[in-house]
């Protein structure tokens, strides 16, 4: 960086300047002009002469997408009423989706409306149309909104502008002719459960629109999202028949896509794991994510202690990965952003599905996939591709099967006995809940299970491939908080990954590894990964037990441009986040983390340490930091312990950082904390008592309140939604205790909302 002082003129009086130029020669003046022009050119970094690159968007396009015309979508009208008229559709389904669930529901609903009610519906990304044109939709065309809420009441990336526009209460637009229904996807662990669909419904009604049936809401916290949607959809069909003069018919299977094997396609031109084209939209400065690209993994290590984990019967581990952007000029991140990782299905699971469908011989034959509806989004699935690539990279083949899918599958059962078996386990909500509580049933394992339970001679060769693809959700990225600082490490980002297999409700011996965390474990040296057995399903029921090594899909290998060695890499993108440090390093911080919630705070602390060294060298103040960090046991999962000790003892923060630990599984026996003088004894837990971060906040309530009220500290919470909710309760109680009766519920709620509005209370929770 060139200092501005390098070009500063001496502090001269005006008369002196005149004298200076009077005695200057022409050569001197010429040299001065050259220096000034050169300096201006250098500092402008090319802005003065560079024109925007008209082909910059080519960073983000795939040749396959252009070949099949997928990039022409951005030329369609933004008037939704006109679009309905052009396509001849009788209804519209708007979706706002973050993880892909709401979008998937929208497409499934459109297909079911066609099959069961003969109602043709247009599936619409709510960001593709101008909001005021929704008011022009005729009353005879029902509008359906399927809206996701994530985080603390936040809209999805594609619906944020729409929600903001509705909340602005535009007085010049009337929705008096709009008849609509709505369904929300949310999680009741969050305080603002399904806040987005509630806001959309309230705003539309205030603008004159008519809600023609009760709002449906899915609750991921109860693991009932699919059942909630199925129940609401049944009610929707009844209301559409009653209010719009439709009649329901017995549905017959009609594929929504065509799948054609074509070995004449050049294999070099097919999708084999590359990211899909982003719906024909060019990325802009307002785009919340960077393009998805192949990022080299240049460092990895295990953070937890395996011996302690195994001795306590735990199957937990935690990984630290670092990705390099040195050769990726289009990728930039800021401290607090998220890394969106595109996971890969295990090779064994891919082969299991191919084998049960009797398609292993055609696994690598190119296929073309096209939607049957010309108005539908063509970019949800890759084309051309291969079945192996499709099942490994683009579809969620390891997820559980919904009850609705099982009932649909029964129509294709090869025998009456197999059909009866499927109907029996899925006909009732309670019976299917019992079934999936005992078995983690993927589509391939369900097909295997039916064959084993009914007749070993039963096969699924006749099962339409289109049905298989339609029944599987598109693969969606998994988000991880970046645990590095862009100031310290601008071209290398770190993530912290918890690998905690879940356990079946009715079978504690059966554990289910996470897809993305298991995939990311493959980037760590085998000797660094716990070698515990991982049961996918009870042995002898739906498949044999599998080990963790069987679940690994080997990461792609890329050649390094800087040396002759090869490195592994993964597909990922940067997702912008509002979870940012205050602009001033003098602002005090209260950080509350549990488990891998420490990830963004690792970046925060390293960044503050660098800024503190600069501030203190210039005699400027640095804000105090109080970090509450909760984990299970100091010997097991005290993440980044050495770094925290170093920050406390050796960095510029050593007089300004205090770390308060809470151990929920620490029994007080010999441990790292007992012998480590770097951790204050007062922060150790009493023997046999479980202590959580919210308990520590209660113990330190006076300090917390002083920081919040007297020093205007910023509060950050990262971890589970339930933890964040409890922390919020304890902070409120602390304020009441310290301030007496001045803080009633209304005042406390208003204070908290005010703090959030000025970015002094932020949460990054899941």
mmCIF file of N, CA and C in Angstrom, residues 601-697:
data_model
loop_
_atom_site.group_PDB
_atom_site.id
_atom_site.type_symbol
_atom_site.label_atom_id
_atom_site.label_comp_id
_atom_site.label_asym_id
_atom_site.label_seq_id
_atom_site.Cartn_x
_atom_site.Cartn_y
_atom_site.Cartn_z
ATOM 1 N N UNK A 601 -15.877 -16.617 15.967
ATOM 2 C CA UNK A 601 -15.192 -15.839 16.996
ATOM 3 C C UNK A 601 -13.678 -16.037 16.937
ATOM 4 N N UNK A 602 -13.246 -17.179 16.441
ATOM 5 C CA UNK A 602 -11.804 -17.359 16.203
ATOM 6 C C UNK A 602 -11.322 -16.289 15.227
ATOM 7 N N UNK A 603 -12.085 -16.088 14.143
ATOM 8 C CA UNK A 603 -11.735 -15.035 13.199
ATOM 9 C C UNK A 603 -11.830 -13.658 13.824
ATOM 10 N N UNK A 604 -12.888 -13.428 14.614
ATOM 11 C CA UNK A 604 -13.055 -12.138 15.286
ATOM 12 C C UNK A 604 -11.845 -11.824 16.170
ATOM 13 N N UNK A 605 -11.420 -12.813 16.979
ATOM 14 C CA UNK A 605 -10.351 -12.575 17.945
ATOM 15 C C UNK A 605 -9.018 -12.302 17.252
ATOM 16 N N UNK A 606 -8.710 -13.069 16.225
ATOM 17 C CA UNK A 606 -7.456 -12.827 15.511
ATOM 18 C C UNK A 606 -7.476 -11.455 14.830
ATOM 19 N N UNK A 607 -8.640 -11.065 14.315
ATOM 20 C CA UNK A 607 -8.729 -9.753 13.675
ATOM 21 C C UNK A 607 -8.591 -8.646 14.705
ATOM 22 N N UNK A 608 -9.270 -8.805 15.847
ATOM 23 C CA UNK A 608 -9.159 -7.794 16.896
ATOM 24 C C UNK A 608 -7.725 -7.692 17.425
ATOM 25 N N UNK A 609 -7.037 -8.838 17.506
ATOM 26 C CA UNK A 609 -5.653 -8.812 17.982
ATOM 27 C C UNK A 609 -4.774 -7.990 17.043
ATOM 28 N N UNK A 610 -4.961 -8.170 15.732
ATOM 29 C CA UNK A 610 -4.181 -7.388 14.764
ATOM 30 C C UNK A 610 -4.531 -5.898 14.881
ATOM 31 N N UNK A 611 -5.831 -5.584 14.960
ATOM 32 C CA UNK A 611 -6.242 -4.187 15.076
ATOM 33 C C UNK A 611 -5.774 -3.587 16.396
ATOM 34 N N UNK A 612 -5.763 -4.407 17.452
ATOM 35 C CA UNK A 612 -5.326 -3.918 18.760
ATOM 36 C C UNK A 612 -3.858 -3.512 18.726
ATOM 37 N N UNK A 613 -3.042 -4.287 18.029
ATOM 38 C CA UNK A 613 -1.618 -3.939 17.953
ATOM 39 C C UNK A 613 -1.421 -2.592 17.270
ATOM 40 N N UNK A 614 -2.264 -2.303 16.284
ATOM 41 C CA UNK A 614 -2.184 -1.012 15.590
ATOM 42 C C UNK A 614 -2.720 0.105 16.477
ATOM 43 N N UNK A 615 -3.900 -0.133 17.077
ATOM 44 C CA UNK A 615 -4.524 0.883 17.928
ATOM 45 C C UNK A 615 -3.618 1.271 19.092
ATOM 46 N N UNK A 616 -3.102 0.260 19.784
ATOM 47 C CA UNK A 616 -2.305 0.528 20.978
ATOM 48 C C UNK A 616 -0.992 1.220 20.633
ATOM 49 N N UNK A 617 -0.428 0.898 19.467
ATOM 50 C CA UNK A 617 0.823 1.550 19.060
ATOM 51 C C UNK A 617 0.616 3.032 18.783
ATOM 52 N N UNK A 618 -0.626 3.407 18.487
ATOM 53 C CA UNK A 618 -0.955 4.802 18.207
ATOM 54 C C UNK A 618 -1.618 5.485 19.404
ATOM 55 N N UNK A 619 -1.628 4.785 20.540
ATOM 56 C CA UNK A 619 -2.210 5.358 21.742
ATOM 57 C C UNK A 619 -3.721 5.421 21.732
ATOM 58 N N UNK A 620 -4.356 4.596 20.916
ATOM 59 C CA UNK A 620 -5.815 4.584 20.826
ATOM 60 C C UNK A 620 -6.389 3.440 21.652
ATOM 61 N N UNK A 621 -7.636 3.577 22.116
ATOM 62 C CA UNK A 621 -8.217 2.545 22.984
ATOM 63 C C UNK A 621 -8.635 1.301 22.202
ATOM 64 N N UNK A 622 -8.698 0.181 22.898
ATOM 65 C CA UNK A 622 -9.199 -1.073 22.336
ATOM 66 C C UNK A 622 -10.274 -1.606 23.273
ATOM 67 N N UNK A 623 -11.371 -2.085 22.704
ATOM 68 C CA UNK A 623 -12.489 -2.532 23.517
ATOM 69 C C UNK A 623 -12.212 -3.846 24.234
ATOM 70 N N UNK A 624 -12.771 -3.975 25.409
ATOM 71 C CA UNK A 624 -12.651 -5.211 26.182
ATOM 72 C C UNK A 624 -13.462 -6.319 25.507
ATOM 73 N N UNK A 625 -13.001 -7.559 25.609
ATOM 74 C CA UNK A 625 -13.706 -8.712 25.046
ATOM 75 C C UNK A 625 -13.945 -9.732 26.147
ATOM 76 N N UNK A 626 -15.202 -10.123 26.323
ATOM 77 C CA UNK A 626 -15.577 -11.166 27.277
ATOM 78 C C UNK A 626 -16.168 -12.322 26.482
ATOM 79 N N UNK A 627 -15.427 -13.433 26.410
ATOM 80 C CA UNK A 627 -15.852 -14.601 25.640
ATOM 81 C C UNK A 627 -16.349 -15.689 26.571
ATOM 82 N N UNK A 628 -17.597 -16.113 26.381
ATOM 83 C CA UNK A 628 -18.155 -17.284 27.058
ATOM 84 C C UNK A 628 -18.108 -18.447 26.065
ATOM 85 N N UNK A 629 -17.409 -19.517 26.430
ATOM 86 C CA UNK A 629 -17.229 -20.643 25.509
ATOM 87 C C UNK A 629 -17.629 -21.937 26.210
ATOM 88 N N UNK A 630 -18.632 -22.608 25.655
ATOM 89 C CA UNK A 630 -19.113 -23.855 26.234
ATOM 90 C C UNK A 630 -18.770 -25.064 25.392
ATOM 91 N N UNK A 631 -18.329 -26.130 26.039
ATOM 92 C CA UNK A 631 -18.102 -27.407 25.364
ATOM 93 C C UNK A 631 -18.389 -28.522 26.364
ATOM 94 N N UNK A 632 -18.178 -29.760 25.961
ATOM 95 C CA UNK A 632 -18.525 -30.877 26.825
ATOM 96 C C UNK A 632 -17.456 -31.144 27.882
ATOM 97 N N UNK A 633 -16.218 -31.251 27.453
ATOM 98 C CA UNK A 633 -15.149 -31.664 28.368
ATOM 99 C C UNK A 633 -13.828 -31.063 27.905
ATOM 100 N N UNK A 634 -13.007 -30.562 28.814
ATOM 101 C CA UNK A 634 -11.751 -29.918 28.409
ATOM 102 C C UNK A 634 -10.775 -30.865 27.737
ATOM 103 N N UNK A 635 -10.876 -32.170 28.006
ATOM 104 C CA UNK A 635 -9.990 -33.135 27.362
ATOM 105 C C UNK A 635 -10.508 -33.581 26.004
ATOM 106 N N UNK A 636 -11.773 -33.302 25.724
ATOM 107 C CA UNK A 636 -12.406 -33.867 24.538
ATOM 108 C C UNK A 636 -12.598 -32.857 23.417
ATOM 109 N N UNK A 637 -13.228 -31.740 23.724
ATOM 110 C CA UNK A 637 -13.622 -30.838 22.636
ATOM 111 C C UNK A 637 -13.447 -29.367 22.974
ATOM 112 N N UNK A 638 -12.399 -29.056 23.696
ATOM 113 C CA UNK A 638 -12.059 -27.654 23.944
ATOM 114 C C UNK A 638 -11.307 -27.146 22.712
ATOM 115 N N UNK A 639 -12.069 -26.657 21.745
ATOM 116 C CA UNK A 639 -11.530 -26.319 20.432
ATOM 117 C C UNK A 639 -10.626 -25.086 20.488
ATOM 118 N N UNK A 640 -9.533 -25.148 19.747
ATOM 119 C CA UNK A 640 -8.585 -24.036 19.613
ATOM 120 C C UNK A 640 -8.050 -23.569 20.968
ATOM 121 N N UNK A 641 -7.879 -24.512 21.887
ATOM 122 C CA UNK A 641 -7.409 -24.163 23.229
ATOM 123 C C UNK A 641 -6.075 -23.423 23.192
ATOM 124 N N UNK A 642 -5.103 -23.956 22.436
ATOM 125 C CA UNK A 642 -3.775 -23.334 22.404
ATOM 126 C C UNK A 642 -3.836 -21.918 21.838
ATOM 127 N N UNK A 643 -4.686 -21.720 20.838
ATOM 128 C CA UNK A 643 -4.810 -20.385 20.250
ATOM 129 C C UNK A 643 -5.420 -19.406 21.250
ATOM 130 N N UNK A 644 -6.418 -19.870 21.997
ATOM 131 C CA UNK A 644 -7.043 -18.998 22.988
ATOM 132 C C UNK A 644 -6.049 -18.620 24.077
ATOM 133 N N UNK A 645 -5.246 -19.597 24.508
ATOM 134 C CA UNK A 645 -4.218 -19.314 25.509
ATOM 135 C C UNK A 645 -3.224 -18.291 24.971
ATOM 136 N N UNK A 646 -2.800 -18.469 23.723
ATOM 137 C CA UNK A 646 -1.830 -17.555 23.122
ATOM 138 C C UNK A 646 -2.403 -16.150 22.991
ATOM 139 N N UNK A 647 -3.674 -16.051 22.612
ATOM 140 C CA UNK A 647 -4.305 -14.739 22.495
ATOM 141 C C UNK A 647 -4.375 -14.047 23.848
ATOM 142 N N UNK A 648 -4.626 -14.829 24.913
ATOM 143 C CA UNK A 648 -4.715 -14.256 26.253
ATOM 144 C C UNK A 648 -3.351 -13.845 26.803
ATOM 145 N N UNK A 649 -2.317 -14.581 26.431
ATOM 146 C CA UNK A 649 -1.017 -14.374 27.074
ATOM 147 C C UNK A 649 -0.007 -13.607 26.228
ATOM 148 N N UNK A 650 -0.099 -13.739 24.907
ATOM 149 C CA UNK A 650 0.980 -13.212 24.076
ATOM 150 C C UNK A 650 0.558 -12.174 23.044
ATOM 151 N N UNK A 651 -0.724 -11.990 22.820
ATOM 152 C CA UNK A 651 -1.157 -11.055 21.784
ATOM 153 C C UNK A 651 -1.417 -9.674 22.370
ATOM 154 N N UNK A 652 -1.739 -8.739 21.492
ATOM 155 C CA UNK A 652 -2.076 -7.382 21.937
ATOM 156 C C UNK A 652 -3.372 -7.354 22.733
ATOM 157 N N UNK A 653 -4.111 -8.458 22.736
ATOM 158 C CA UNK A 653 -5.369 -8.529 23.484
ATOM 159 C C UNK A 653 -5.187 -8.993 24.925
ATOM 160 N N UNK A 654 -3.959 -9.313 25.331
ATOM 161 C CA UNK A 654 -3.775 -10.000 26.611
ATOM 162 C C UNK A 654 -4.338 -9.232 27.805
ATOM 163 N N UNK A 655 -4.396 -7.923 27.719
ATOM 164 C CA UNK A 655 -4.975 -7.138 28.809
ATOM 165 C C UNK A 655 -6.451 -6.842 28.580
ATOM 166 N N UNK A 656 -6.984 -7.311 27.452
ATOM 167 C CA UNK A 656 -8.345 -6.923 27.071
ATOM 168 C C UNK A 656 -9.272 -8.111 26.830
ATOM 169 N N UNK A 657 -8.744 -9.327 26.862
ATOM 170 C CA UNK A 657 -9.538 -10.523 26.570
ATOM 171 C C UNK A 657 -9.661 -11.401 27.804
ATOM 172 N N UNK A 658 -10.899 -11.778 28.117
ATOM 173 C CA UNK A 658 -11.154 -12.746 29.184
ATOM 174 C C UNK A 658 -12.014 -13.866 28.617
ATOM 175 N N UNK A 659 -11.604 -15.111 28.866
ATOM 176 C CA UNK A 659 -12.341 -16.276 28.385
ATOM 177 C C UNK A 659 -12.952 -17.001 29.575
ATOM 178 N N UNK A 660 -14.258 -17.211 29.514
ATOM 179 C CA UNK A 660 -14.999 -17.911 30.568
ATOM 180 C C UNK A 660 -15.490 -19.233 29.991
ATOM 181 N N UNK A 661 -15.031 -20.343 30.559
ATOM 182 C CA UNK A 661 -15.385 -21.659 30.035
ATOM 183 C C UNK A 661 -16.553 -22.265 30.801
ATOM 184 N N UNK A 662 -17.341 -23.056 30.080
ATOM 185 C CA UNK A 662 -18.437 -23.820 30.687
ATOM 186 C C UNK A 662 -18.363 -25.235 30.137
ATOM 187 N N UNK A 663 -18.171 -26.227 31.028
ATOM 188 C CA UNK A 663 -18.044 -27.621 30.606
ATOM 189 C C UNK A 663 -19.269 -28.407 31.059
ATOM 190 N N UNK A 664 -20.002 -28.937 30.101
ATOM 191 C CA UNK A 664 -21.258 -29.618 30.431
ATOM 192 C C UNK A 664 -21.082 -31.092 30.779
ATOM 193 N N UNK A 665 -19.880 -31.661 30.532
ATOM 194 C CA UNK A 665 -19.655 -33.074 30.851
ATOM 195 C C UNK A 665 -18.354 -33.268 31.622
ATOM 196 N N UNK A 666 -17.949 -32.281 32.363
ATOM 197 C CA UNK A 666 -16.691 -32.343 33.106
ATOM 198 C C UNK A 666 -16.978 -32.745 34.541
ATOM 199 N N UNK A 667 -16.384 -33.881 34.973
ATOM 200 C CA UNK A 667 -16.688 -34.394 36.311
ATOM 201 C C UNK A 667 -15.672 -33.974 37.362
ATOM 202 N N UNK A 668 -14.688 -33.181 36.971
ATOM 203 C CA UNK A 668 -13.735 -32.676 37.954
ATOM 204 C C UNK A 668 -12.540 -33.563 38.182
ATOM 205 N N UNK A 669 -12.450 -34.717 37.494
ATOM 206 C CA UNK A 669 -11.290 -35.579 37.635
ATOM 207 C C UNK A 669 -10.110 -34.966 36.883
ATOM 208 N N UNK A 670 -9.018 -35.731 36.765
ATOM 209 C CA UNK A 670 -7.833 -35.214 36.083
ATOM 210 C C UNK A 670 -8.181 -34.739 34.689
ATOM 211 N N UNK A 671 -7.738 -33.572 34.363
ATOM 212 C CA UNK A 671 -8.057 -33.012 33.052
ATOM 213 C C UNK A 671 -7.017 -31.987 32.668
ATOM 214 N N UNK A 672 -7.146 -31.523 31.459
ATOM 215 C CA UNK A 672 -6.220 -30.498 30.982
ATOM 216 C C UNK A 672 -6.356 -29.232 31.800
ATOM 217 N N UNK A 673 -7.550 -28.948 32.256
ATOM 218 C CA UNK A 673 -7.778 -27.713 32.997
ATOM 219 C C UNK A 673 -7.138 -27.768 34.373
ATOM 220 N N UNK A 674 -7.156 -28.965 35.028
ATOM 221 C CA UNK A 674 -6.613 -29.091 36.375
ATOM 222 C C UNK A 674 -5.137 -28.700 36.439
ATOM 223 N N UNK A 675 -4.400 -29.035 35.372
ATOM 224 C CA UNK A 675 -2.961 -28.803 35.390
ATOM 225 C C UNK A 675 -2.530 -27.599 34.563
ATOM 226 N N UNK A 676 -3.471 -26.924 33.973
ATOM 227 C CA UNK A 676 -3.147 -25.817 33.070
ATOM 228 C C UNK A 676 -3.410 -24.500 33.775
ATOM 229 N N UNK A 677 -2.355 -23.791 34.111
ATOM 230 C CA UNK A 677 -2.514 -22.539 34.849
ATOM 231 C C UNK A 677 -2.994 -21.399 33.980
ATOM 232 N N UNK A 678 -3.133 -21.643 32.678
ATOM 233 C CA UNK A 678 -3.579 -20.564 31.793
ATOM 234 C C UNK A 678 -5.067 -20.297 31.936
ATOM 235 N N UNK A 679 -5.800 -21.228 32.569
ATOM 236 C CA UNK A 679 -7.231 -21.042 32.766
ATOM 237 C C UNK A 679 -7.498 -20.759 34.237
ATOM 238 N N UNK A 680 -8.164 -19.647 34.560
ATOM 239 C CA UNK A 680 -8.423 -19.297 35.955
ATOM 240 C C UNK A 680 -9.212 -20.383 36.666
ATOM 241 N N UNK A 681 -8.813 -20.685 37.897
ATOM 242 C CA UNK A 681 -9.481 -21.749 38.655
ATOM 243 C C UNK A 681 -10.947 -21.428 38.898
ATOM 244 N N UNK A 682 -11.292 -20.171 38.986
ATOM 245 C CA UNK A 682 -12.679 -19.826 39.287
ATOM 246 C C UNK A 682 -13.631 -20.202 38.155
ATOM 247 N N UNK A 683 -13.070 -20.466 36.967
ATOM 248 C CA UNK A 683 -13.930 -20.809 35.848
ATOM 249 C C UNK A 683 -14.106 -22.318 35.686
ATOM 250 N N UNK A 684 -13.492 -23.121 36.572
ATOM 251 C CA UNK A 684 -13.682 -24.556 36.482
ATOM 252 C C UNK A 684 -15.025 -24.933 37.097
ATOM 253 N N UNK A 685 -15.594 -26.001 36.586
ATOM 254 C CA UNK A 685 -16.915 -26.414 37.037
ATOM 255 C C UNK A 685 -16.846 -27.178 38.344
ATOM 256 N N UNK A 686 -17.859 -27.040 39.188
ATOM 257 C CA UNK A 686 -17.960 -27.919 40.348
ATOM 258 C C UNK A 686 -18.076 -29.361 39.877
ATOM 259 N N UNK A 687 -17.590 -30.286 40.695
ATOM 260 C CA UNK A 687 -17.612 -31.687 40.300
ATOM 261 C C UNK A 687 -19.035 -32.165 40.068
ATOM 262 N N UNK A 688 -19.184 -32.984 39.006
ATOM 263 C CA UNK A 688 -20.422 -33.688 38.646
ATOM 264 C C UNK A 688 -21.564 -32.757 38.262
ATOM 265 N N UNK A 689 -21.347 -31.479 38.191
ATOM 266 C CA UNK A 689 -22.421 -30.569 37.816
ATOM 267 C C UNK A 689 -22.241 -30.106 36.381
ATOM 268 N N UNK A 690 -23.331 -30.126 35.626
ATOM 269 C CA UNK A 690 -23.276 -29.685 34.235
ATOM 270 C C UNK A 690 -23.476 -28.174 34.168
ATOM 271 N N UNK A 691 -22.533 -27.515 33.554
ATOM 272 C CA UNK A 691 -22.572 -26.065 33.454
ATOM 273 C C UNK A 691 -22.613 -25.674 31.984
ATOM 274 N N UNK A 692 -23.505 -24.753 31.653
ATOM 275 C CA UNK A 692 -23.655 -24.281 30.282
ATOM 276 C C UNK A 692 -23.336 -22.788 30.229
ATOM 277 N N UNK A 693 -23.179 -22.272 29.021
ATOM 278 C CA UNK A 693 -22.785 -20.866 28.894
ATOM 279 C C UNK A 693 -23.808 -19.935 29.530
ATOM 280 N N UNK A 694 -25.086 -20.295 29.456
ATOM 281 C CA UNK A 694 -26.094 -19.435 30.071
ATOM 282 C C UNK A 694 -25.936 -19.371 31.598
ATOM 283 N N UNK A 695 -25.430 -20.471 32.191
ATOM 284 C CA UNK A 695 -25.165 -20.457 33.631
ATOM 285 C C UNK A 695 -24.017 -19.511 33.958
ATOM 286 N N UNK A 696 -23.000 -19.507 33.119
ATOM 287 C CA UNK A 696 -21.876 -18.609 33.339
ATOM 288 C C UNK A 696 -22.287 -17.148 33.174
ATOM 289 N N UNK A 697 -23.211 -16.890 32.252
ATOM 290 C CA UNK A 697 -23.705 -15.524 32.081
ATOM 291 C C UNK A 697 -24.427 -15.074 33.344
#
